[in-house]
mmCIF file with all atom_site columns, C-alpha atoms in Angstrom:
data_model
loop_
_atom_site.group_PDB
_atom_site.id
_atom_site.type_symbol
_atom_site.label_atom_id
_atom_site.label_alt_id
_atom_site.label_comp_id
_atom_site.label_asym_id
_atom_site.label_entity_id
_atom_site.label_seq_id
_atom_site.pdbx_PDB_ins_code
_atom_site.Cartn_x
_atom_site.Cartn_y
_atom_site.Cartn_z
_atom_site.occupancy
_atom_site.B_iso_or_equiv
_atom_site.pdbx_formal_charge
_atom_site.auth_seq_id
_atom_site.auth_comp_id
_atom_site.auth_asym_id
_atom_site.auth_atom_id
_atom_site.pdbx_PDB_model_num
ATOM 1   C CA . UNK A 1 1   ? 129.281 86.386  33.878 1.00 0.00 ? 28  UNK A CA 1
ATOM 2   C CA . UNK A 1 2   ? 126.361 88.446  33.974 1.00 0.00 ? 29  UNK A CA 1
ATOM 3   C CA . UNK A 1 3   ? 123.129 89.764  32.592 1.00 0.00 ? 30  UNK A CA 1
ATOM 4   C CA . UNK A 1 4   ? 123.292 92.184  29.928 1.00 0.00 ? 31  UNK A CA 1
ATOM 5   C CA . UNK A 1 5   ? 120.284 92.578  28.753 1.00 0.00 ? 32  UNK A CA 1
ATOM 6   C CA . UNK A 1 6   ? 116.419 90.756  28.231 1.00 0.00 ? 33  UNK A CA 1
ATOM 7   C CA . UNK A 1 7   ? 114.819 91.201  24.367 1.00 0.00 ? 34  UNK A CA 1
ATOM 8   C CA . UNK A 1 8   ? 111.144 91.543  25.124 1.00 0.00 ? 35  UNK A CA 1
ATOM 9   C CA . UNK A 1 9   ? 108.746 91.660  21.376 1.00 0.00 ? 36  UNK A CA 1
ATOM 10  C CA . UNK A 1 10  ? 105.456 93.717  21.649 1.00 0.00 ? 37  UNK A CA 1
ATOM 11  C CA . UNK A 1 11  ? 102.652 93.597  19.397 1.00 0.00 ? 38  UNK A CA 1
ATOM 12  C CA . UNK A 1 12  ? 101.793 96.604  19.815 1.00 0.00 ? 39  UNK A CA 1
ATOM 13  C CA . UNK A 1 13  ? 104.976 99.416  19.611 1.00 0.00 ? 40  UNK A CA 1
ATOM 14  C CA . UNK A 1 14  ? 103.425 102.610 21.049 1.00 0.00 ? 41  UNK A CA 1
ATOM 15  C CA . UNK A 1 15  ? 101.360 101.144 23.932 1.00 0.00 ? 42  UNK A CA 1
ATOM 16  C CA . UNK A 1 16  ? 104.091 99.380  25.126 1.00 0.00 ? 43  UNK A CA 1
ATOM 17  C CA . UNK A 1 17  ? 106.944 101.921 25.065 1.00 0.00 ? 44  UNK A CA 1
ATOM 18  C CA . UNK A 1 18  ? 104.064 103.732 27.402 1.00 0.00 ? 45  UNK A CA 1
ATOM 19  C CA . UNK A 1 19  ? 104.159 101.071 29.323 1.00 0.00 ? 46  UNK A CA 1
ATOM 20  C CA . UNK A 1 20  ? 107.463 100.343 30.281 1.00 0.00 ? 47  UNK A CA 1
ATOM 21  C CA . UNK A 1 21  ? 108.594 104.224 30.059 1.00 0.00 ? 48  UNK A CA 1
ATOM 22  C CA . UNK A 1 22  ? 105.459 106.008 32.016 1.00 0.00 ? 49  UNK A CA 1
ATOM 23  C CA . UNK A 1 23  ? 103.895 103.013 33.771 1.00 0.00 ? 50  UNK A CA 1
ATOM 24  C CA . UNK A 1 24  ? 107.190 101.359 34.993 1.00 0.00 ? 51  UNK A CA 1
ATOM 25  C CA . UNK A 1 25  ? 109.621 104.333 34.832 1.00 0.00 ? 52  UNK A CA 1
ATOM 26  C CA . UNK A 1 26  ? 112.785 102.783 32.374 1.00 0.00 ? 53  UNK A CA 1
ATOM 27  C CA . UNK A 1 27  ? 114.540 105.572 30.822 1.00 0.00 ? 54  UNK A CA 1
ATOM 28  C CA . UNK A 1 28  ? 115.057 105.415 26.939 1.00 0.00 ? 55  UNK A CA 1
ATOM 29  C CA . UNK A 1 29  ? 118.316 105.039 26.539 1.00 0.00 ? 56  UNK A CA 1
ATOM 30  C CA . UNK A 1 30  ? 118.299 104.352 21.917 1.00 0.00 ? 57  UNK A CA 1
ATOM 31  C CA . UNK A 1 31  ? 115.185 103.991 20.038 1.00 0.00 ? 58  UNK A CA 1
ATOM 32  C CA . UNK A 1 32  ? 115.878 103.320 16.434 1.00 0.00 ? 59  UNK A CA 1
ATOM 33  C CA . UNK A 1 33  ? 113.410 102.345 13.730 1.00 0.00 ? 60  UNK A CA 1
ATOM 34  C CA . UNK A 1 34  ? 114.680 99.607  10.898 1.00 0.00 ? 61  UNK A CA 1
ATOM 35  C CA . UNK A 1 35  ? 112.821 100.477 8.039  1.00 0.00 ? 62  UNK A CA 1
ATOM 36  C CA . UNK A 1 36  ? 113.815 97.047  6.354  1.00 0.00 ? 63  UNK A CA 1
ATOM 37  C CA . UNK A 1 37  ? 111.782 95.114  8.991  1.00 0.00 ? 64  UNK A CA 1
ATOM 38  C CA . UNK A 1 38  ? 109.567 97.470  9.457  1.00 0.00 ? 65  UNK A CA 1
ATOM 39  C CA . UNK A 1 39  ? 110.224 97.478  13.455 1.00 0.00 ? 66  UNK A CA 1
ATOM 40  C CA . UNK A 1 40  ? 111.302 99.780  16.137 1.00 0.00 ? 67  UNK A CA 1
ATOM 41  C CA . UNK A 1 41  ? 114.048 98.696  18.693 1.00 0.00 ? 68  UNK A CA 1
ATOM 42  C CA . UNK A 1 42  ? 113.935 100.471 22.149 1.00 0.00 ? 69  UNK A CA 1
ATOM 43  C CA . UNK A 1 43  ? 116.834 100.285 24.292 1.00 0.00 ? 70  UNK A CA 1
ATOM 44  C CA . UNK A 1 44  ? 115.244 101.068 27.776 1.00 0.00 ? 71  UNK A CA 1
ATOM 45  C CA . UNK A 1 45  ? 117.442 100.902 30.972 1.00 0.00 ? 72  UNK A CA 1
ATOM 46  C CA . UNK A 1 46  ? 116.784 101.606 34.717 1.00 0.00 ? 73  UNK A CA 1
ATOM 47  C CA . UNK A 1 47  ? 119.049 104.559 35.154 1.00 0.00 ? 74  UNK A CA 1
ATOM 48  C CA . UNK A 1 48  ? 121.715 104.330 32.695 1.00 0.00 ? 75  UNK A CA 1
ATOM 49  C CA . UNK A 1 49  ? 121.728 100.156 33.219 1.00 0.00 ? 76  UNK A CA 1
ATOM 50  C CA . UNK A 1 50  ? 120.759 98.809  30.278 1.00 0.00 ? 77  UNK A CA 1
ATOM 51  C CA . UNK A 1 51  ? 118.505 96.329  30.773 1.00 0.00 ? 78  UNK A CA 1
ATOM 52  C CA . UNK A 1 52  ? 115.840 95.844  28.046 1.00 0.00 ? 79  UNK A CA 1
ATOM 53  C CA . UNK A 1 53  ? 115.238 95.790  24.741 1.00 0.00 ? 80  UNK A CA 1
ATOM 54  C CA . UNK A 1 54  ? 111.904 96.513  23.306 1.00 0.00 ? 81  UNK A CA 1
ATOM 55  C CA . UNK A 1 55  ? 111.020 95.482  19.723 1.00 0.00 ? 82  UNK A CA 1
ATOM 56  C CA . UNK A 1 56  ? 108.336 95.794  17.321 1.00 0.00 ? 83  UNK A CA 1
ATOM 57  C CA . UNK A 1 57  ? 108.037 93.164  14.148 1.00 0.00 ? 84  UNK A CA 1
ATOM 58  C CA . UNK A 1 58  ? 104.974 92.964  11.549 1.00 0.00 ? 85  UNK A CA 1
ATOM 59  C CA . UNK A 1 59  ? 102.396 90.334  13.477 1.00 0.00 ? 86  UNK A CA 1
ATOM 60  C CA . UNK A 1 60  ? 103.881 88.928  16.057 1.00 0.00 ? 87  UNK A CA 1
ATOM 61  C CA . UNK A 1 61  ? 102.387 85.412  16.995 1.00 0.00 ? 88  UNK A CA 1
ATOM 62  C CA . UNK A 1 62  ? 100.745 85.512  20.863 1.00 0.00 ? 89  UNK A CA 1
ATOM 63  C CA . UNK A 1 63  ? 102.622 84.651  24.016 1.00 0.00 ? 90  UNK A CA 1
ATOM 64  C CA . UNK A 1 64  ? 101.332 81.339  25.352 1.00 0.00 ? 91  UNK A CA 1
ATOM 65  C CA . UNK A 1 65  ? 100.981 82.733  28.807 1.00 0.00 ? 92  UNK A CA 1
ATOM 66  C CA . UNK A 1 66  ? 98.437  80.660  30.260 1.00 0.00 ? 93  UNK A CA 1
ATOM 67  C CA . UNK A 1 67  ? 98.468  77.551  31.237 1.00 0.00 ? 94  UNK A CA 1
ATOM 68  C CA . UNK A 1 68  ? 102.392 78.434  31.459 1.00 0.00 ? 95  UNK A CA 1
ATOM 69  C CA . UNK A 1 69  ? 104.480 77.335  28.102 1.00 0.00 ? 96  UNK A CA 1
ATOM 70  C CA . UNK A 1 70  ? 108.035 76.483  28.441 1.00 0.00 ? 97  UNK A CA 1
ATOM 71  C CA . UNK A 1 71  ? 110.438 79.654  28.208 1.00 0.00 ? 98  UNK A CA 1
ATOM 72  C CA . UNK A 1 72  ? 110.691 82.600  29.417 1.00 0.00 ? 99  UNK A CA 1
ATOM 73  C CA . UNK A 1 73  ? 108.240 82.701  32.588 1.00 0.00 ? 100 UNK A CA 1
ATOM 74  C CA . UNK A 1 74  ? 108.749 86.468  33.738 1.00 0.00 ? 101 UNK A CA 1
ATOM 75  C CA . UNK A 1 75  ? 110.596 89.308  34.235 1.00 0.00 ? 102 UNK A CA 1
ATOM 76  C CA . UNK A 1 76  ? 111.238 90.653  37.539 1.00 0.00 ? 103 UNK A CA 1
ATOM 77  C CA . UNK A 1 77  ? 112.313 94.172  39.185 1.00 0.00 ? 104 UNK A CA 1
ATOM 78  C CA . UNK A 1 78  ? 113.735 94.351  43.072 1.00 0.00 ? 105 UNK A CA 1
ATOM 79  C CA . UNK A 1 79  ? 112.157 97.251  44.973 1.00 0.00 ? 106 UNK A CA 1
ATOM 80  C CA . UNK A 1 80  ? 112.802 98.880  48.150 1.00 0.00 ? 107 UNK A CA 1
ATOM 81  C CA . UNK A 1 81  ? 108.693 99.167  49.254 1.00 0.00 ? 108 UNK A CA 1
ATOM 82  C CA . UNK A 1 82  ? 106.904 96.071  47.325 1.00 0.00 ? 109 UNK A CA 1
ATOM 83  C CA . UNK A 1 83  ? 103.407 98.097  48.688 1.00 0.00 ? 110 UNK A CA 1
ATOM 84  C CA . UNK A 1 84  ? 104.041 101.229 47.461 1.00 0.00 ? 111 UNK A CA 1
ATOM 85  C CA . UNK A 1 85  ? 104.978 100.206 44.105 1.00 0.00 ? 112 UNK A CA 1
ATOM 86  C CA . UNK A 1 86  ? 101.728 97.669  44.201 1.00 0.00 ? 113 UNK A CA 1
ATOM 87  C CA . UNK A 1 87  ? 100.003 100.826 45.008 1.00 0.00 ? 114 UNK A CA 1
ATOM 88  C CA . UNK A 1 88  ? 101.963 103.202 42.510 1.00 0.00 ? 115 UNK A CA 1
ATOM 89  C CA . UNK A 1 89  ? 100.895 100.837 39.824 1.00 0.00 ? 116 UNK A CA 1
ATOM 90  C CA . UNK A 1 90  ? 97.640  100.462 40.491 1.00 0.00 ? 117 UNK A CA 1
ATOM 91  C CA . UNK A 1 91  ? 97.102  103.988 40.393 1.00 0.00 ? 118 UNK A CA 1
ATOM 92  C CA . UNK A 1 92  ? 98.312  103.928 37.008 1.00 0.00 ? 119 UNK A CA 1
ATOM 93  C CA . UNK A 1 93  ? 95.632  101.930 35.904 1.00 0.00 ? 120 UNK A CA 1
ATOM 94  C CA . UNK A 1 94  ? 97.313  98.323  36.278 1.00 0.00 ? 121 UNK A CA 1
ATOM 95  C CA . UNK A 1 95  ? 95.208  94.788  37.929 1.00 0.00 ? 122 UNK A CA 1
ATOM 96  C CA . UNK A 1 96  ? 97.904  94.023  40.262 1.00 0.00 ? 123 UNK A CA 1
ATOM 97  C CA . UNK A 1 97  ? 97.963  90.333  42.187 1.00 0.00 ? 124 UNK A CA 1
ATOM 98  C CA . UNK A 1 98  ? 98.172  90.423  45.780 1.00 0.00 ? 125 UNK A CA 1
ATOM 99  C CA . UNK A 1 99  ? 101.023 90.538  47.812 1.00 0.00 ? 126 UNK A CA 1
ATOM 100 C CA . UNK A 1 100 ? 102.401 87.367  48.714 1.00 0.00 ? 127 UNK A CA 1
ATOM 101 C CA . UNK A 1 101 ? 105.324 86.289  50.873 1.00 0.00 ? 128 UNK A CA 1
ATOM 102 C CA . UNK A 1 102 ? 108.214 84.062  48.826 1.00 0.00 ? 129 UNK A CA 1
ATOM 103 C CA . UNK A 1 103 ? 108.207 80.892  51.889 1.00 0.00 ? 130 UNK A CA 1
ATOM 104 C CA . UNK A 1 104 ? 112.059 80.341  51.534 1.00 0.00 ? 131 UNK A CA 1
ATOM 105 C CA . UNK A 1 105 ? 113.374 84.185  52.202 1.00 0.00 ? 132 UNK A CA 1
ATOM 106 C CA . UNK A 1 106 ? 110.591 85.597  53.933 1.00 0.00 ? 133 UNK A CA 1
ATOM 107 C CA . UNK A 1 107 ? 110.519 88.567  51.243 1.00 0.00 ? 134 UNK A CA 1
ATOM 108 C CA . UNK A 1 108 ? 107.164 89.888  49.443 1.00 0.00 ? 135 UNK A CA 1
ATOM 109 C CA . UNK A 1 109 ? 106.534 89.774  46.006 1.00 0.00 ? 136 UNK A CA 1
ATOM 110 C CA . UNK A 1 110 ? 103.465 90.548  43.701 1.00 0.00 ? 137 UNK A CA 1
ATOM 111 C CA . UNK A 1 111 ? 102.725 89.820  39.652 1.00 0.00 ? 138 UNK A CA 1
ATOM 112 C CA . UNK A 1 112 ? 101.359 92.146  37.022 1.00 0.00 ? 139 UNK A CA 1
ATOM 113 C CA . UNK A 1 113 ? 101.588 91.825  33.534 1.00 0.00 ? 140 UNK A CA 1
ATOM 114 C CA . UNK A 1 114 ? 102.817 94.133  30.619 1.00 0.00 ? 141 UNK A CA 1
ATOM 115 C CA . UNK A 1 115 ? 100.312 94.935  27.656 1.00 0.00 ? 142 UNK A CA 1
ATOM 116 C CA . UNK A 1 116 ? 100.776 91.564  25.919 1.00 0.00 ? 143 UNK A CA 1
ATOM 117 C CA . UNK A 1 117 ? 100.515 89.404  28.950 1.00 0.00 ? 144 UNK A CA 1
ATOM 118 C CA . UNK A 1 118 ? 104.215 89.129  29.745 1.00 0.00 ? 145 UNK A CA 1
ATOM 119 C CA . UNK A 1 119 ? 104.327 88.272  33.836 1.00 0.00 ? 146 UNK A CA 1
ATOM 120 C CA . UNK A 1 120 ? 106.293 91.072  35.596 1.00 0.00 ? 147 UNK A CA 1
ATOM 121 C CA . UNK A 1 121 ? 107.261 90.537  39.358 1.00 0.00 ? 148 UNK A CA 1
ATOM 122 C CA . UNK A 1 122 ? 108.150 93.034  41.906 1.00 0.00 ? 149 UNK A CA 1
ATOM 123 C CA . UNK A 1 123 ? 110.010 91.437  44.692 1.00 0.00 ? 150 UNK A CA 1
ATOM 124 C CA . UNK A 1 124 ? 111.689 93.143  47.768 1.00 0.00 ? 151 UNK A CA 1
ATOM 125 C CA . UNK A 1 125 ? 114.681 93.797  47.782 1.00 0.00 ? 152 UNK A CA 1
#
């Protein structure tokens, strides 16, 4: 078994698509809009991997992000240089957390979030 792909719902379509497609660099692999719910669905992929699927609906409620809620807690992407994409990103205009070392592999890792608060980890690969 394995992961196919992770539904993410924005509240806000357009900034979000920027985010994930200029900010973070997924390629659009589908976008589709479903007039009868009034949504878009964005099927964004790193390469040709599928790997997410961005959606728009009518008023989303909030993510309870903090204090954490049960549920999803994040979504995380392996990189080669965990600096230079903390860098990269920050450049782009994104409040990165500092680096921090995971104490059981020895490997570095740093949180950002996505426009509606969603936790996104880079951790070395």
């Amino acid at each position: 078994m394995k992961i196919h792909h992770i539904a993410i719902i924005c509240s806000d379509y357009a900034v979000s698509k920027k985010f994930y497609t200029e900010i973070l660099g997924l390629k659009i692999l589908h976008e589709v809009y479903r007039e009868e719910r009034k949504s878009y669905k964005l099927d964004l992929g790193i390469e040709s991997h599928y790997v997410i699927e961005l959606f728009s609906f009518p008023n989303p409620p909030k993510r309870p992000s903090q204090p954490e809620a049960c549920g999803l807690r994040h979504l995380a992407f392996s990189v080669g240089k965990v600096r230079d994409k903390r860098e990269e990103l920050i450049q782009k205009g994104l409040k990165c957390e500092e680096i921090r070392t995971d104490e059981f592999t020895g490997k570095d890792f740093f949180f950002t979030q996505d426009p509606d608060d969603l936790p996104i980890e880079f951790y070395q690969e």
